[in-house]
């Protein structure tokens, strides 16, 4: 296969776009997809201070690097979860990446917050992934607001978004469907949240990261076995192989024609949020979920 743009040998085939690219032209394709997503959804401008959540994986590091190269004002945020044989390596990867690319970095250590994930896992009688996600989102939001960032960015790609959308559709979860998308405006204690890689698949992001020489952390979380999103991604990967382009079409179609009714219904029937009586974080209960988890861990024998 030859590169569609320059006719050099192609190294990345993209069936969903019925084309292939050489390394330089694939870089141009990737960057333009990011720019197109930013501009079409009005995610942010060069005037914004952007805090990027960095796990150490390919997606978040790729997001930080492409935005840095596009001239945006970016700062990284890493949440150290204190998971044995995982967190130390992930943190080291993020610290090296930010140092090499001139990106300021903020690190929040969950052990110091009384929320080390192994301790949380021992205390809770439910899947740890949901609690871990809740804790990370809490500190993403808190850090963005405390440090006066105007935008909070994550490296969620198209596959992540499709898996989440599919899960929410299976449960017809009006609340989550109403805020699904690459942009969630700031509101009542929540920072403005964006997902600049929403037009790019996991395959495309992995190829770009490899071609740019990003040394990302790829060891799976030891607690993530059996996560439902992994099954949904596999299901959609099989569908995409049979019908290239279905993932992006389904996601963009939802944003254009499917989301609005859920937004209207959530405005009428959604929970009313109020500040947590312990920390001030928006919650539908008297005490927010993270404060309840912290209290449960503190009571551990």
Tab-separated table of N, CA and C in Angstrom, residues 1-140:
chain	number	residue	atom	x	y	z
A	1	UNK	N	0.835	-1.199	0.000
A	1	UNK	CA	0.000	0.000	0.000
A	1	UNK	C	0.872	1.253	0.000
A	2	UNK	N	0.452	2.255	-0.791
A	2	UNK	CA	1.161	3.532	-0.828
A	2	UNK	C	0.410	4.584	-0.013
A	3	UNK	N	1.180	5.533	0.501
A	3	UNK	CA	0.592	6.642	1.246
A	3	UNK	C	-0.353	7.415	0.323
A	4	UNK	N	-1.572	7.663	0.819
A	4	UNK	CA	-2.555	8.371	-0.003
A	4	UNK	C	-2.093	9.766	-0.378
A	5	UNK	N	-1.302	10.395	0.500
A	5	UNK	CA	-0.961	11.803	0.302
A	5	UNK	C	0.307	11.991	-0.537
A	6	UNK	N	1.397	11.218	-0.237
A	6	UNK	CA	2.682	11.465	-0.909
A	6	UNK	C	3.159	10.295	-1.754
A	7	UNK	N	2.453	9.152	-1.727
A	7	UNK	CA	2.743	7.956	-2.515
A	7	UNK	C	3.978	7.193	-2.044
A	8	UNK	N	4.556	7.570	-0.891
A	8	UNK	CA	5.628	6.768	-0.297
A	8	UNK	C	5.006	5.497	0.291
A	9	UNK	N	5.820	4.476	0.628
A	9	UNK	CA	5.246	3.279	1.251
A	9	UNK	C	4.468	3.621	2.519
A	10	UNK	N	3.241	3.114	2.617
A	10	UNK	CA	2.418	3.379	3.798
A	10	UNK	C	2.809	2.439	4.930
A	11	UNK	N	2.785	2.928	6.159
A	11	UNK	CA	3.088	2.099	7.333
A	11	UNK	C	1.872	1.938	8.232
A	12	UNK	N	0.838	2.758	8.029
A	12	UNK	CA	-0.386	2.669	8.834
A	12	UNK	C	-1.578	2.606	7.893
A	13	UNK	N	-2.291	1.473	7.923
A	13	UNK	CA	-3.509	1.329	7.122
A	13	UNK	C	-4.717	1.739	7.954
A	14	UNK	N	-5.613	2.535	7.359
A	14	UNK	CA	-6.801	2.999	8.066
A	14	UNK	C	-8.053	2.619	7.273
A	15	UNK	N	-8.556	1.394	7.474
A	15	UNK	CA	-9.744	0.962	6.731
A	15	UNK	C	-10.954	1.870	6.945
A	16	UNK	N	-11.055	2.458	8.162
A	16	UNK	CA	-12.220	3.307	8.441
A	16	UNK	C	-12.223	4.561	7.580
A	17	UNK	N	-11.038	4.944	7.085
A	17	UNK	CA	-10.939	6.105	6.204
A	17	UNK	C	-10.600	5.677	4.782
A	18	UNK	N	-10.564	4.353	4.555
A	18	UNK	CA	-10.251	3.789	3.234
A	18	UNK	C	-8.942	4.343	2.691
A	19	UNK	N	-7.906	4.352	3.544
A	19	UNK	CA	-6.633	4.934	3.134
A	19	UNK	C	-5.484	4.383	3.983
A	20	UNK	N	-4.264	4.849	3.694
A	20	UNK	CA	-3.077	4.508	4.468
A	20	UNK	C	-2.088	5.646	4.359
A	21	UNK	N	-1.162	5.728	5.337
A	21	UNK	CA	-0.235	6.859	5.368
A	21	UNK	C	1.181	6.401	5.698
A	22	UNK	N	2.177	7.164	5.212
A	22	UNK	CA	3.568	7.022	5.642
A	22	UNK	C	3.688	7.697	7.016
A	23	UNK	N	4.819	7.543	7.716
A	23	UNK	CA	4.928	8.143	9.065
A	23	UNK	C	4.659	9.646	9.103
A	24	UNK	N	5.263	10.419	8.176
A	24	UNK	CA	5.084	11.877	8.218
A	24	UNK	C	3.638	12.281	7.928
A	25	UNK	N	3.026	11.628	6.944
A	25	UNK	CA	1.646	11.997	6.593
A	25	UNK	C	0.654	11.502	7.638
A	26	UNK	N	0.980	10.379	8.328
A	26	UNK	CA	0.110	9.931	9.413
A	26	UNK	C	0.170	10.919	10.576
A	27	UNK	N	1.355	11.480	10.848
A	27	UNK	CA	1.473	12.520	11.877
A	27	UNK	C	0.569	13.708	11.528
A	28	UNK	N	0.588	14.084	10.250
A	28	UNK	CA	-0.255	15.203	9.810
A	28	UNK	C	-1.737	14.855	9.953
A	29	UNK	N	-2.112	13.624	9.558
A	29	UNK	CA	-3.504	13.166	9.696
A	29	UNK	C	-3.945	13.205	11.164
A	30	UNK	N	-3.111	12.657	12.055
A	30	UNK	CA	-3.438	12.586	13.486
A	30	UNK	C	-3.632	13.993	14.062
A	31	UNK	N	-2.665	14.865	13.745
A	31	UNK	CA	-2.725	16.233	14.287
A	31	UNK	C	-3.963	16.968	13.771
A	32	UNK	N	-4.268	16.778	12.503
A	32	UNK	CA	-5.444	17.456	11.948
A	32	UNK	C	-6.739	16.928	12.540
A	33	UNK	N	-6.789	15.635	12.864
A	33	UNK	CA	-7.987	15.084	13.509
A	33	UNK	C	-8.178	15.716	14.888
A	34	UNK	N	-7.081	15.908	15.609
A	34	UNK	CA	-7.172	16.558	16.926
A	34	UNK	C	-7.653	18.000	16.763
A	35	UNK	N	-7.035	18.733	15.827
A	35	UNK	CA	-7.432	20.131	15.606
A	35	UNK	C	-8.897	20.219	15.177
A	36	UNK	N	-9.317	19.301	14.311
A	36	UNK	CA	-10.712	19.310	13.847
A	36	UNK	C	-11.680	19.105	15.014
A	37	UNK	N	-11.322	18.168	15.899
A	37	UNK	CA	-12.177	17.923	17.064
A	37	UNK	C	-12.233	19.130	17.991
A	38	UNK	N	-11.081	19.762	18.229
A	38	UNK	CA	-11.033	20.940	19.106
A	38	UNK	C	-11.907	22.066	18.547
A	39	UNK	N	-11.769	22.330	17.256
A	39	UNK	CA	-12.489	23.447	16.654
A	39	UNK	C	-13.981	23.147	16.467
A	40	UNK	N	-14.319	21.916	16.032
A	40	UNK	CA	-15.726	21.600	15.759
A	40	UNK	C	-16.566	21.613	17.032
A	41	UNK	N	-15.976	21.179	18.158
A	41	UNK	CA	-16.727	21.122	19.419
A	41	UNK	C	-16.402	22.300	20.337
A	42	UNK	N	-15.535	23.228	19.820
A	42	UNK	CA	-15.157	24.411	20.613
A	42	UNK	C	-14.665	24.006	22.011
A	43	UNK	N	-13.685	23.089	22.043
A	43	UNK	CA	-13.216	22.532	23.311
A	43	UNK	C	-12.432	23.549	24.139
A	44	UNK	N	-11.522	24.309	23.483
A	44	UNK	CA	-10.720	25.314	24.200
A	44	UNK	C	-9.971	26.145	23.178
A	45	UNK	N	-9.293	27.174	23.676
A	45	UNK	CA	-8.505	28.042	22.800
A	45	UNK	C	-7.076	28.133	23.353
A	46	UNK	N	-6.233	28.870	22.643
A	46	UNK	CA	-4.861	29.048	23.107
A	46	UNK	C	-4.787	29.959	24.331
A	47	UNK	N	-5.892	30.563	24.730
A	47	UNK	CA	-5.915	31.401	25.925
A	47	UNK	C	-6.151	30.583	27.189
A	48	UNK	N	-6.587	29.345	27.047
A	48	UNK	CA	-6.919	28.518	28.212
A	48	UNK	C	-5.676	27.948	28.876
A	49	UNK	N	-5.776	27.728	30.209
A	49	UNK	CA	-4.783	26.948	30.961
A	49	UNK	C	-5.342	25.534	31.074
A	50	UNK	N	-4.658	24.567	30.453
A	50	UNK	CA	-5.187	23.208	30.329
A	50	UNK	C	-4.438	22.258	31.263
A	51	UNK	N	-5.184	21.579	32.128
A	51	UNK	CA	-4.636	20.542	32.993
A	51	UNK	C	-4.960	19.196	32.354
A	52	UNK	N	-3.928	18.387	32.059
A	52	UNK	CA	-4.146	17.091	31.407
A	52	UNK	C	-3.875	15.962	32.396
A	53	UNK	N	-4.858	15.091	32.565
A	53	UNK	CA	-4.689	13.925	33.426
A	53	UNK	C	-3.787	12.919	32.722
A	54	UNK	N	-2.659	12.575	33.357
A	54	UNK	CA	-1.668	11.676	32.750
A	54	UNK	C	-1.553	10.399	33.573
A	55	UNK	N	-2.001	9.288	33.008
A	55	UNK	CA	-1.893	7.991	33.693
A	55	UNK	C	-0.549	7.333	33.436
A	56	UNK	N	0.094	7.733	32.340
A	56	UNK	CA	1.310	7.048	31.897
A	56	UNK	C	1.048	6.180	30.680
A	57	UNK	N	-0.205	6.003	30.319
A	57	UNK	CA	-0.560	5.223	29.135
A	57	UNK	C	-0.397	6.044	27.860
A	58	UNK	N	-0.519	5.350	26.725
A	58	UNK	CA	-0.251	6.000	25.433
A	58	UNK	C	-1.209	7.139	25.132
A	59	UNK	N	-2.472	6.992	25.506
A	59	UNK	CA	-3.474	7.988	25.124
A	59	UNK	C	-3.250	9.328	25.823
A	60	UNK	N	-3.055	9.290	27.130
A	60	UNK	CA	-2.884	10.558	27.847
A	60	UNK	C	-1.573	11.234	27.461
A	61	UNK	N	-0.513	10.452	27.273
A	61	UNK	CA	0.764	11.057	26.885
A	61	UNK	C	0.689	11.605	25.457
A	62	UNK	N	0.012	10.879	24.566
A	62	UNK	CA	-0.160	11.377	23.195
A	62	UNK	C	-0.960	12.672	23.202
A	63	UNK	N	-1.988	12.734	24.033
A	63	UNK	CA	-2.812	13.941	24.125
A	63	UNK	C	-1.967	15.129	24.577
A	64	UNK	N	-1.151	14.914	25.604
A	64	UNK	CA	-0.298	16.004	26.109
A	64	UNK	C	0.694	16.461	25.048
A	65	UNK	N	1.299	15.500	24.350
A	65	UNK	CA	2.347	15.860	23.379
A	65	UNK	C	1.772	16.599	22.175
A	66	UNK	N	0.644	16.132	21.664
A	66	UNK	CA	0.091	16.795	20.474
A	66	UNK	C	-0.405	18.193	20.814
A	67	UNK	N	-0.990	18.378	22.003
A	67	UNK	CA	-1.439	19.717	22.397
A	67	UNK	C	-0.242	20.633	22.646
A	68	UNK	N	0.812	20.099	23.240
A	68	UNK	CA	2.032	20.893	23.460
A	68	UNK	C	2.594	21.357	22.115
A	69	UNK	N	2.653	20.459	21.134
A	69	UNK	CA	3.195	20.808	19.820
A	69	UNK	C	2.300	21.811	19.085
A	70	UNK	N	0.998	21.794	19.395
A	70	UNK	CA	0.079	22.752	18.774
A	70	UNK	C	0.101	24.110	19.478
A	71	UNK	N	0.934	24.238	20.498
A	71	UNK	CA	1.129	25.528	21.142
A	71	UNK	C	0.183	25.844	22.280
A	72	UNK	N	-0.527	24.830	22.796
A	72	UNK	CA	-1.440	25.088	23.907
A	72	UNK	C	-0.677	25.094	25.241
A	73	UNK	N	-1.242	25.802	26.229
A	73	UNK	CA	-0.657	25.944	27.561
A	73	UNK	C	-1.083	24.736	28.403
A	74	UNK	N	-0.225	23.718	28.489
A	74	UNK	CA	-0.605	22.457	29.126
A	74	UNK	C	0.245	22.175	30.363
A	75	UNK	N	-0.392	21.585	31.366
A	75	UNK	CA	0.258	21.085	32.582
A	75	UNK	C	-0.276	19.684	32.847
A	76	UNK	N	0.607	18.761	33.230
A	76	UNK	CA	0.184	17.391	33.501
A	76	UNK	C	-0.235	17.202	34.948
A	77	UNK	N	-1.137	16.255	35.168
A	77	UNK	CA	-1.549	15.855	36.511
A	77	UNK	C	-1.510	14.336	36.580
A	78	UNK	N	-0.717	13.796	37.516
A	78	UNK	CA	-0.664	12.341	37.701
A	78	UNK	C	-1.198	11.986	39.073
A	79	UNK	N	-2.085	10.991	39.117
A	79	UNK	CA	-2.626	10.484	40.375
A	79	UNK	C	-1.871	9.203	40.714
A	80	UNK	N	-1.058	9.229	41.775
A	80	UNK	CA	-0.315	8.044	42.219
A	80	UNK	C	-1.249	7.226	43.108
A	81	UNK	N	-1.673	6.050	42.600
A	81	UNK	CA	-2.686	5.247	43.277
A	81	UNK	C	-2.109	4.297	44.330
A	82	UNK	N	-0.774	4.198	44.397
A	82	UNK	CA	-0.098	3.320	45.381
A	82	UNK	C	-0.409	1.844	45.170
A	83	UNK	N	-0.588	1.430	43.921
A	83	UNK	CA	-0.824	0.014	43.600
A	83	UNK	C	0.536	-0.664	43.420
A	84	UNK	N	0.813	-1.746	44.169
A	84	UNK	CA	2.112	-2.413	44.071
A	84	UNK	C	2.421	-2.875	42.634
A	85	UNK	N	3.671	-2.726	42.242
A	85	UNK	CA	4.166	-3.191	40.933
A	85	UNK	C	3.488	-2.498	39.757
A	86	UNK	N	2.813	-1.408	39.969
A	86	UNK	CA	2.132	-0.718	38.889
A	86	UNK	C	2.307	0.801	39.002
A	87	UNK	N	1.929	1.340	40.155
A	87	UNK	CA	1.911	2.804	40.297
A	87	UNK	C	3.301	3.425	40.192
A	88	UNK	N	4.304	2.757	40.760
A	88	UNK	CA	5.656	3.321	40.724
A	88	UNK	C	6.154	3.437	39.287
A	89	UNK	N	5.889	2.388	38.486
A	89	UNK	CA	6.323	2.407	37.087
A	89	UNK	C	5.564	3.472	36.293
A	90	UNK	N	4.260	3.575	36.536
A	90	UNK	CA	3.452	4.566	35.814
A	90	UNK	C	3.913	5.982	36.149
A	91	UNK	N	4.155	6.233	37.425
A	91	UNK	CA	4.607	7.575	37.847
A	91	UNK	C	5.971	7.907	37.240
A	92	UNK	N	6.879	6.927	37.233
A	92	UNK	CA	8.193	7.156	36.644
A	92	UNK	C	8.099	7.485	35.164
A	93	UNK	N	7.208	6.803	34.450
A	93	UNK	CA	7.011	7.070	33.027
A	93	UNK	C	6.512	8.494	32.810
A	94	UNK	N	5.544	8.922	33.605
A	94	UNK	CA	4.980	10.270	33.470
A	94	UNK	C	6.018	11.333	33.800
A	95	UNK	N	6.761	11.124	34.874
A	95	UNK	CA	7.769	12.112	35.275
A	95	UNK	C	8.849	12.255	34.199
A	96	UNK	N	9.297	11.149	33.628
A	96	UNK	CA	10.322	11.213	32.572
A	96	UNK	C	9.769	11.897	31.329
A	97	UNK	N	8.536	11.538	30.948
A	97	UNK	CA	7.898	12.121	29.759
A	97	UNK	C	7.781	13.637	29.898
A	98	UNK	N	7.282	14.100	31.035
A	98	UNK	CA	7.081	15.542	31.225
A	98	UNK	C	8.408	16.282	31.259
A	99	UNK	N	9.421	15.688	31.894
A	99	UNK	CA	10.738	16.313	31.944
A	99	UNK	C	11.329	16.448	30.544
A	100	UNK	N	11.212	15.398	29.742
A	100	UNK	CA	11.798	15.400	28.395
A	100	UNK	C	11.075	16.362	27.458
A	101	UNK	N	9.780	16.603	27.701
A	101	UNK	CA	8.998	17.433	26.789
A	101	UNK	C	8.664	18.814	27.334
A	102	UNK	N	9.273	19.180	28.470
A	102	UNK	CA	9.062	20.516	29.010
A	102	UNK	C	7.636	20.793	29.443
A	103	UNK	N	6.966	19.764	29.996
A	103	UNK	CA	5.581	19.923	30.450
A	103	UNK	C	5.563	19.939	31.980
A	104	UNK	N	5.085	21.024	32.611
A	104	UNK	CA	4.982	21.053	34.079
A	104	UNK	C	4.099	19.899	34.569
A	105	UNK	N	4.414	19.372	35.754
A	105	UNK	CA	3.683	18.197	36.256
A	105	UNK	C	3.284	18.390	37.717
A	106	UNK	N	2.042	18.047	38.022
A	106	UNK	CA	1.532	17.999	39.391
A	106	UNK	C	1.263	16.530	39.718
A	107	UNK	N	1.730	16.061	40.884
A	107	UNK	CA	1.488	14.670	41.304
A	107	UNK	C	0.680	14.681	42.600
A	108	UNK	N	-0.399	13.926	42.633
A	108	UNK	CA	-1.199	13.754	43.841
A	108	UNK	C	-1.061	12.306	44.311
A	109	UNK	N	-0.611	12.131	45.567
A	109	UNK	CA	-0.387	10.788	46.097
A	109	UNK	C	-1.585	10.366	46.947
A	110	UNK	N	-2.276	9.316	46.516
A	110	UNK	CA	-3.485	8.876	47.215
A	110	UNK	C	-3.176	8.303	48.596
A	111	UNK	N	-1.961	7.789	48.806
A	111	UNK	CA	-1.611	7.280	50.139
A	111	UNK	C	-1.641	8.420	51.151
A	112	UNK	N	-1.190	9.613	50.725
A	112	UNK	CA	-1.197	10.766	51.628
A	112	UNK	C	-2.605	11.299	51.856
A	113	UNK	N	-3.521	10.959	50.958
A	113	UNK	CA	-4.914	11.407	51.089
A	113	UNK	C	-5.762	10.382	51.839
A	114	UNK	N	-5.135	9.290	52.310
A	114	UNK	CA	-5.880	8.225	52.985
A	114	UNK	C	-6.697	7.389	52.039
A	115	UNK	N	-6.275	7.319	50.753
A	115	UNK	CA	-7.066	6.624	49.735
A	115	UNK	C	-6.198	5.722	48.856
A	116	UNK	N	-5.148	5.116	49.421
A	116	UNK	CA	-4.354	4.157	48.653
A	116	UNK	C	-5.286	3.055	48.138
A	117	UNK	N	-5.225	2.784	46.847
A	117	UNK	CA	-6.200	1.866	46.246
A	117	UNK	C	-6.183	0.455	46.857
A	118	UNK	N	-5.025	-0.113	47.215
A	118	UNK	CA	-5.070	-1.434	47.872
A	118	UNK	C	-5.879	-1.402	49.175
A	119	UNK	N	-5.780	-0.299	49.936
A	119	UNK	CA	-6.564	-0.173	51.172
A	119	UNK	C	-8.052	-0.016	50.857
A	120	UNK	N	-8.349	0.742	49.807
A	120	UNK	CA	-9.754	0.911	49.399
A	120	UNK	C	-10.334	-0.437	48.978
A	121	UNK	N	-9.557	-1.213	48.233
A	121	UNK	CA	-10.025	-2.520	47.738
A	121	UNK	C	-10.349	-3.470	48.892
A	122	UNK	N	-9.521	-3.429	49.945
A	122	UNK	CA	-9.765	-4.307	51.100
A	122	UNK	C	-11.063	-3.945	51.807
A	123	UNK	N	-11.421	-2.664	51.765
A	123	UNK	CA	-12.541	-2.182	52.579
A	123	UNK	C	-13.896	-2.276	51.869
A	124	UNK	N	-13.890	-2.160	50.535
A	124	UNK	CA	-15.154	-2.098	49.807
A	124	UNK	C	-15.649	-3.480	49.391
A	125	UNK	N	-16.957	-3.643	49.400
A	125	UNK	CA	-17.567	-4.896	48.954
A	125	UNK	C	-18.187	-4.728	47.575
A	126	UNK	N	-17.465	-4.062	46.667
A	126	UNK	CA	-17.914	-3.866	45.291
A	126	UNK	C	-16.696	-3.707	44.401
A	127	UNK	N	-16.880	-3.796	43.067
A	127	UNK	CA	-15.721	-3.717	42.168
A	127	UNK	C	-14.883	-2.472	42.420
A	128	UNK	N	-13.578	-2.650	42.471
A	128	UNK	CA	-12.675	-1.545	42.803
A	128	UNK	C	-12.587	-0.528	41.664
A	129	UNK	N	-12.831	-0.969	40.422
A	129	UNK	CA	-12.664	-0.051	39.285
A	129	UNK	C	-13.562	1.186	39.411
A	130	UNK	N	-14.802	0.994	39.855
A	130	UNK	CA	-15.706	2.136	39.958
A	130	UNK	C	-15.246	3.098	41.046
A	131	UNK	N	-14.778	2.561	42.175
A	131	UNK	CA	-14.288	3.418	43.256
A	131	UNK	C	-13.010	4.141	42.840
A	132	UNK	N	-12.122	3.436	42.156
A	132	UNK	CA	-10.864	4.044	41.690
A	132	UNK	C	-11.173	5.183	40.710
A	133	UNK	N	-12.111	4.932	39.793
A	133	UNK	CA	-12.496	5.976	38.840
A	133	UNK	C	-13.098	7.179	39.541
A	134	UNK	N	-13.922	6.926	40.560
A	134	UNK	CA	-14.534	8.026	41.307
A	134	UNK	C	-13.468	8.870	42.003
A	135	UNK	N	-12.485	8.199	42.603
A	135	UNK	CA	-11.418	8.914	43.317
A	135	UNK	C	-10.577	9.745	42.351
A	136	UNK	N	-10.237	9.168	41.194
A	136	UNK	CA	-9.424	9.911	40.217
A	136	UNK	C	-10.188	11.128	39.700
A	137	UNK	N	-11.465	10.950	39.355
A	137	UNK	CA	-12.259	12.088	38.846
A	137	UNK	C	-12.355	13.189	39.899
A	138	UNK	N	-12.479	12.793	41.151
A	138	UNK	CA	-12.562	13.769	42.245
A	138	UNK	C	-11.299	14.633	42.285
A	139	UNK	N	-10.128	13.989	42.218
A	139	UNK	CA	-8.872	14.746	42.309
A	139	UNK	C	-8.523	15.460	41.007
A	140	UNK	N	-8.979	14.937	39.868
A	140	UNK	CA	-8.830	15.704	38.622
A	140	UNK	C	-9.559	17.044	38.773
